[in-house]
mmCIF file of C-alpha atoms in Angstrom:
data_model
loop_
_atom_site.group_PDB
_atom_site.id
_atom_site.type_symbol
_atom_site.label_atom_id
_atom_site.label_comp_id
_atom_site.label_asym_id
_atom_site.label_seq_id
_atom_site.Cartn_x
_atom_site.Cartn_y
_atom_site.Cartn_z
ATOM 1 C CA UNK A 1 0.000 0.000 0.000
ATOM 2 C CA UNK A 2 1.450 3.326 -1.075
ATOM 3 C CA UNK A 3 2.074 5.731 1.791
ATOM 4 C CA UNK A 4 2.810 8.672 -0.511
ATOM 5 C CA UNK A 5 0.597 9.158 -3.541
ATOM 6 C CA UNK A 6 0.919 11.418 -6.520
ATOM 7 C CA UNK A 7 -2.258 10.731 -8.430
ATOM 8 C CA UNK A 8 -1.449 12.774 -11.530
ATOM 9 C CA UNK A 9 1.195 11.049 -13.652
ATOM 10 C CA UNK A 10 1.542 14.110 -15.856
ATOM 11 C CA UNK A 11 0.721 17.820 -16.014
ATOM 12 C CA UNK A 12 1.013 20.258 -18.895
ATOM 13 C CA UNK A 13 1.177 24.023 -18.279
ATOM 14 C CA UNK A 14 1.777 27.092 -20.395
ATOM 15 C CA UNK A 15 4.923 29.115 -19.755
ATOM 16 C CA UNK A 16 4.307 31.954 -17.302
ATOM 17 C CA UNK A 17 1.294 30.276 -15.689
ATOM 18 C CA UNK A 18 1.145 28.505 -12.340
ATOM 19 C CA UNK A 19 1.970 24.801 -11.998
ATOM 20 C CA UNK A 20 0.358 22.972 -9.078
ATOM 21 C CA UNK A 21 1.577 19.506 -8.233
ATOM 22 C CA UNK A 22 -0.299 17.516 -5.606
ATOM 23 C CA UNK A 23 0.696 14.832 -3.145
ATOM 24 C CA UNK A 24 -1.297 12.860 -0.558
ATOM 25 C CA UNK A 25 0.021 10.719 2.265
ATOM 26 C CA UNK A 26 -1.488 8.141 4.590
ATOM 27 C CA UNK A 27 1.045 7.763 7.426
ATOM 28 C CA UNK A 28 0.258 10.265 10.184
ATOM 29 C CA UNK A 29 3.761 9.751 11.619
ATOM 30 C CA UNK A 30 5.349 11.635 8.734
ATOM 31 C CA UNK A 31 6.687 14.937 10.017
ATOM 32 C CA UNK A 32 8.851 16.146 7.147
ATOM 33 C CA UNK A 33 8.082 16.428 3.479
ATOM 34 C CA UNK A 34 10.326 17.094 0.504
ATOM 35 C CA UNK A 35 10.031 17.712 -3.207
ATOM 36 C CA UNK A 36 12.645 16.475 -5.640
ATOM 37 C CA UNK A 37 12.995 17.236 -9.331
ATOM 38 C CA UNK A 38 14.430 14.715 -11.763
ATOM 39 C CA UNK A 39 15.651 15.255 -15.302
ATOM 40 C CA UNK A 40 16.216 12.243 -17.597
ATOM 41 C CA UNK A 41 19.538 10.464 -17.011
ATOM 42 C CA UNK A 42 20.148 12.437 -13.809
ATOM 43 C CA UNK A 43 19.531 11.700 -10.148
ATOM 44 C CA UNK A 44 16.771 13.491 -8.215
ATOM 45 C CA UNK A 45 17.656 17.027 -7.107
ATOM 46 C CA UNK A 46 16.335 18.484 -3.867
ATOM 47 C CA UNK A 47 13.930 21.354 -4.471
ATOM 48 C CA UNK A 48 12.136 22.407 -1.302
ATOM 49 C CA UNK A 49 10.961 20.919 1.976
ATOM 50 C CA UNK A 50 8.499 21.591 4.792
ATOM 51 C CA UNK A 51 8.255 20.508 8.397
ATOM 52 C CA UNK A 52 4.906 19.427 9.819
ATOM 53 C CA UNK A 53 4.983 22.379 12.226
ATOM 54 C CA UNK A 54 4.533 24.723 9.282
ATOM 55 C CA UNK A 55 1.833 25.022 6.655
ATOM 56 C CA UNK A 56 3.798 26.922 4.041
ATOM 57 C CA UNK A 57 7.382 27.274 2.886
ATOM 58 C CA UNK A 58 8.517 29.513 0.070
ATOM 59 C CA UNK A 59 11.733 29.631 -1.937
ATOM 60 C CA UNK A 60 11.721 31.933 -4.915
ATOM 61 C CA UNK A 61 9.257 30.657 -7.513
ATOM 62 C CA UNK A 62 8.536 27.520 -5.477
ATOM 63 C CA UNK A 63 6.051 27.287 -2.601
ATOM 64 C CA UNK A 64 5.010 24.165 -0.761
ATOM 65 C CA UNK A 65 1.724 24.079 1.170
ATOM 66 C CA UNK A 66 0.918 21.472 3.809
ATOM 67 C CA UNK A 67 -2.586 20.603 5.003
ATOM 68 C CA UNK A 68 -2.074 18.142 7.849
ATOM 69 C CA UNK A 69 -5.751 17.524 8.501
ATOM 70 C CA UNK A 70 -6.222 16.465 4.870
ATOM 71 C CA UNK A 71 -2.817 14.743 4.724
ATOM 72 C CA UNK A 72 -2.162 16.702 1.572
ATOM 73 C CA UNK A 73 0.649 18.829 0.249
ATOM 74 C CA UNK A 74 1.110 20.756 -2.928
ATOM 75 C CA UNK A 75 3.962 22.389 -4.799
ATOM 76 C CA UNK A 76 3.254 25.653 -6.596
ATOM 77 C CA UNK A 77 5.619 26.931 -9.258
ATOM 78 C CA UNK A 78 4.960 30.455 -10.448
ATOM 79 C CA UNK A 79 5.722 31.576 -13.032
ATOM 80 C CA UNK A 80 6.424 28.259 -14.740
ATOM 81 C CA UNK A 81 9.371 28.128 -17.139
ATOM 82 C CA UNK A 82 10.244 25.588 -19.855
ATOM 83 C CA UNK A 83 13.322 24.604 -17.811
ATOM 84 C CA UNK A 84 10.972 23.402 -15.069
ATOM 85 C CA UNK A 85 9.909 20.505 -17.304
ATOM 86 C CA UNK A 86 10.930 17.394 -15.355
ATOM 87 C CA UNK A 87 9.524 14.655 -13.143
ATOM 88 C CA UNK A 88 8.658 15.897 -9.656
ATOM 89 C CA UNK A 89 8.739 13.484 -6.735
ATOM 90 C CA UNK A 90 7.052 14.099 -3.414
ATOM 91 C CA UNK A 91 8.785 12.377 -0.468
ATOM 92 C CA UNK A 92 8.077 12.026 3.241
ATOM 93 C CA UNK A 93 9.817 10.787 6.357
ATOM 94 C CA UNK A 94 9.518 10.860 10.146
ATOM 95 C CA UNK A 95 11.981 11.424 12.951
ATOM 96 C CA UNK A 96 12.826 7.787 13.576
ATOM 97 C CA UNK A 97 12.986 6.733 9.966
ATOM 98 C CA UNK A 98 16.760 7.068 9.651
ATOM 99 C CA UNK A 99 17.137 8.126 6.083
ATOM 100 C CA UNK A 100 14.143 6.242 4.762
ATOM 101 C CA UNK A 101 12.480 8.706 2.459
ATOM 102 C CA UNK A 102 9.196 7.343 1.114
ATOM 103 C CA UNK A 103 8.693 8.617 -2.427
ATOM 104 C CA UNK A 104 5.574 9.051 -4.512
ATOM 105 C CA UNK A 105 5.542 7.778 -8.093
ATOM 106 C CA UNK A 106 6.218 11.211 -9.523
ATOM 107 C CA UNK A 107 4.417 13.700 -11.763
ATOM 108 C CA UNK A 108 5.878 14.603 -15.143
ATOM 109 C CA UNK A 109 5.546 18.353 -15.662
ATOM 110 C CA UNK A 110 5.720 19.794 -19.176
ATOM 111 C CA UNK A 111 5.913 23.580 -19.479
ATOM 112 C CA UNK A 112 5.143 24.690 -23.014
ATOM 113 C CA UNK A 113 6.600 27.926 -24.442
ATOM 114 C CA UNK B 1 31.739 20.326 -4.597
ATOM 115 C CA UNK B 2 28.100 19.304 -4.190
ATOM 116 C CA UNK B 3 28.257 16.191 -6.323
ATOM 117 C CA UNK B 4 27.665 12.543 -5.740
ATOM 118 C CA UNK B 5 29.494 10.620 -8.437
ATOM 119 C CA UNK B 6 28.403 7.154 -9.482
ATOM 120 C CA UNK B 7 30.215 4.743 -11.779
ATOM 121 C CA UNK B 8 29.535 3.118 -14.108
ATOM 122 C CA UNK B 9 26.560 4.927 -15.638
ATOM 123 C CA UNK B 10 25.412 1.779 -17.418
ATOM 124 C CA UNK B 11 26.105 -1.886 -16.664
ATOM 125 C CA UNK B 12 24.998 -5.070 -18.400
ATOM 126 C CA UNK B 13 25.760 -8.312 -16.607
ATOM 127 C CA UNK B 14 24.881 -11.974 -16.781
ATOM 128 C CA UNK B 15 23.339 -13.873 -13.903
ATOM 129 C CA UNK B 16 26.662 -15.544 -13.033
ATOM 130 C CA UNK B 17 28.755 -12.366 -13.077
ATOM 131 C CA UNK B 18 30.185 -10.433 -10.155
ATOM 132 C CA UNK B 19 30.282 -6.671 -10.507
ATOM 133 C CA UNK B 20 30.463 -3.616 -8.279
ATOM 134 C CA UNK B 21 28.796 -0.213 -8.347
ATOM 135 C CA UNK B 22 30.776 2.700 -6.942
ATOM 136 C CA UNK B 23 29.722 5.965 -5.348
ATOM 137 C CA UNK B 24 31.821 8.875 -4.112
ATOM 138 C CA UNK B 25 31.097 12.174 -2.364
ATOM 139 C CA UNK B 26 33.416 14.860 -1.027
ATOM 140 C CA UNK B 27 30.919 16.990 0.874
ATOM 141 C CA UNK B 28 31.911 15.608 4.269
ATOM 142 C CA UNK B 29 28.562 13.868 4.581
ATOM 143 C CA UNK B 30 28.410 11.104 7.174
ATOM 144 C CA UNK B 31 25.395 9.219 5.871
ATOM 145 C CA UNK B 32 25.252 7.405 2.541
ATOM 146 C CA UNK B 33 22.439 5.475 0.939
ATOM 147 C CA UNK B 34 21.631 3.014 -1.820
ATOM 148 C CA UNK B 35 18.220 3.320 -3.459
ATOM 149 C CA UNK B 36 16.734 1.176 -6.229
ATOM 150 C CA UNK B 37 14.318 2.555 -8.806
ATOM 151 C CA UNK B 38 12.370 0.411 -11.267
ATOM 152 C CA UNK B 39 10.813 1.985 -14.348
ATOM 153 C CA UNK B 40 7.776 4.160 -13.554
ATOM 154 C CA UNK B 41 8.162 3.444 -9.829
ATOM 155 C CA UNK B 42 9.481 5.616 -7.011
ATOM 156 C CA UNK B 43 12.973 5.107 -5.569
ATOM 157 C CA UNK B 44 13.056 2.534 -2.756
ATOM 158 C CA UNK B 45 15.625 2.468 0.036
ATOM 159 C CA UNK B 46 18.003 -0.502 0.144
ATOM 160 C CA UNK B 47 20.785 0.381 2.611
ATOM 161 C CA UNK B 48 21.862 3.218 4.895
ATOM 162 C CA UNK B 49 25.384 3.762 6.185
ATOM 163 C CA UNK B 50 25.923 6.134 9.064
ATOM 164 C CA UNK B 51 29.496 7.018 10.046
ATOM 165 C CA UNK B 52 30.692 4.116 7.886
ATOM 166 C CA UNK B 53 28.541 1.581 9.724
ATOM 167 C CA UNK B 54 25.558 -0.168 8.169
ATOM 168 C CA UNK B 55 22.532 1.129 10.037
ATOM 169 C CA UNK B 56 19.678 -0.032 7.813
ATOM 170 C CA UNK B 57 19.231 -3.022 5.520
ATOM 171 C CA UNK B 58 15.725 -2.979 4.109
ATOM 172 C CA UNK B 59 15.449 -6.764 3.768
ATOM 173 C CA UNK B 60 17.597 -6.739 0.661
ATOM 174 C CA UNK B 61 18.623 -10.163 -0.731
ATOM 175 C CA UNK B 62 22.189 -11.233 0.045
ATOM 176 C CA UNK B 63 23.105 -11.116 -3.640
ATOM 177 C CA UNK B 64 23.469 -7.364 -2.975
ATOM 178 C CA UNK B 65 26.355 -6.619 -0.634
ATOM 179 C CA UNK B 66 27.117 -3.041 0.385
ATOM 180 C CA UNK B 67 30.494 -1.797 1.556
ATOM 181 C CA UNK B 68 31.634 1.546 2.944
ATOM 182 C CA UNK B 69 35.472 1.614 2.810
ATOM 183 C CA UNK B 70 35.618 5.179 4.152
ATOM 184 C CA UNK B 71 33.413 8.194 4.720
ATOM 185 C CA UNK B 72 33.603 9.279 1.073
ATOM 186 C CA UNK B 73 33.066 5.963 -0.689
ATOM 187 C CA UNK B 74 30.191 3.534 -0.952
ATOM 188 C CA UNK B 75 30.180 0.350 -3.006
ATOM 189 C CA UNK B 76 27.467 -2.110 -3.917
ATOM 190 C CA UNK B 77 28.766 -5.562 -4.793
ATOM 191 C CA UNK B 78 26.539 -7.629 -7.067
ATOM 192 C CA UNK B 79 26.628 -11.401 -7.424
ATOM 193 C CA UNK B 80 24.261 -13.915 -9.014
ATOM 194 C CA UNK B 81 21.634 -11.328 -9.812
ATOM 195 C CA UNK B 82 18.275 -12.085 -11.394
ATOM 196 C CA UNK B 83 16.716 -10.352 -14.422
ATOM 197 C CA UNK B 84 14.159 -8.736 -12.081
ATOM 198 C CA UNK B 85 17.055 -6.896 -10.406
ATOM 199 C CA UNK B 86 17.398 -4.757 -13.531
ATOM 200 C CA UNK B 87 16.803 -1.177 -12.378
ATOM 201 C CA UNK B 88 18.375 2.227 -11.798
ATOM 202 C CA UNK B 89 20.566 2.130 -8.683
ATOM 203 C CA UNK B 90 20.894 5.502 -7.005
ATOM 204 C CA UNK B 91 23.451 6.505 -4.433
ATOM 205 C CA UNK B 92 22.751 9.437 -2.115
ATOM 206 C CA UNK B 93 24.391 11.189 0.794
ATOM 207 C CA UNK B 94 23.330 13.556 3.557
ATOM 208 C CA UNK B 95 25.019 15.401 6.373
ATOM 209 C CA UNK B 96 23.666 12.874 8.846
ATOM 210 C CA UNK B 97 20.995 10.181 8.850
ATOM 211 C CA UNK B 98 18.238 12.687 9.338
ATOM 212 C CA UNK B 99 17.168 12.832 5.696
ATOM 213 C CA UNK B 100 16.428 16.503 5.561
ATOM 214 C CA UNK B 101 18.275 16.913 2.306
ATOM 215 C CA UNK B 102 19.641 14.023 0.304
ATOM 216 C CA UNK B 103 22.043 14.607 -2.550
ATOM 217 C CA UNK B 104 21.633 11.977 -5.245
ATOM 218 C CA UNK B 105 24.034 10.742 -7.882
ATOM 219 C CA UNK B 106 22.941 10.213 -11.485
ATOM 220 C CA UNK B 107 22.569 6.487 -10.919
ATOM 221 C CA UNK B 108 23.766 3.287 -12.558
ATOM 222 C CA UNK B 109 21.329 1.755 -15.038
ATOM 223 C CA UNK B 110 21.745 -1.982 -14.528
ATOM 224 C CA UNK B 111 20.519 -4.665 -16.918
ATOM 225 C CA UNK B 112 20.745 -8.319 -15.883
ATOM 226 C CA UNK B 113 20.515 -10.773 -18.773
#
């Protein structure tokens, strides 16, 4: 049973518009959430993270929102750029998990010029 | 230097072969990880090394044997693999075992014939 779910395998957005990538989780012990970006033939690259004590974290064009009651988080990219086209993985962990990040299946974002 | 370097990038091996995957980082990180990623699936944790000691083995078959010769190097020795072991093997490192930010290598794409 998947503990971290990304239900949209793909998303297509026009350049300059907002991209919203969604992630749901089932394990209430998770207390830290991360987003990774992956280009083909490269390893995942850390993008942004959020602790469960917060509901929002912002870094430039990227903002992550956390709704603990709904066990839902989202990544907003605004404005979207063609270089943002990649696969985005949501990941989660908890204090005692010792390096065990649980990843979602990923969402492939395509930003069209 | 914020890189995790993995060699080789591609590997094809027969079921009777013995081969090794190598990973190197020079960021002074004290935790290193092996993840396995099958096509269209999320990365899954295999092993965690903390301060050069194996701290997690996620029930990985003994045909995979990890080794951490020093704080900068991580190897994965492969012997008598099965075709279903074909996957992308990702190495990662972090400052400590709290996985707040993992740095991933580009991976080794392994095919077992």
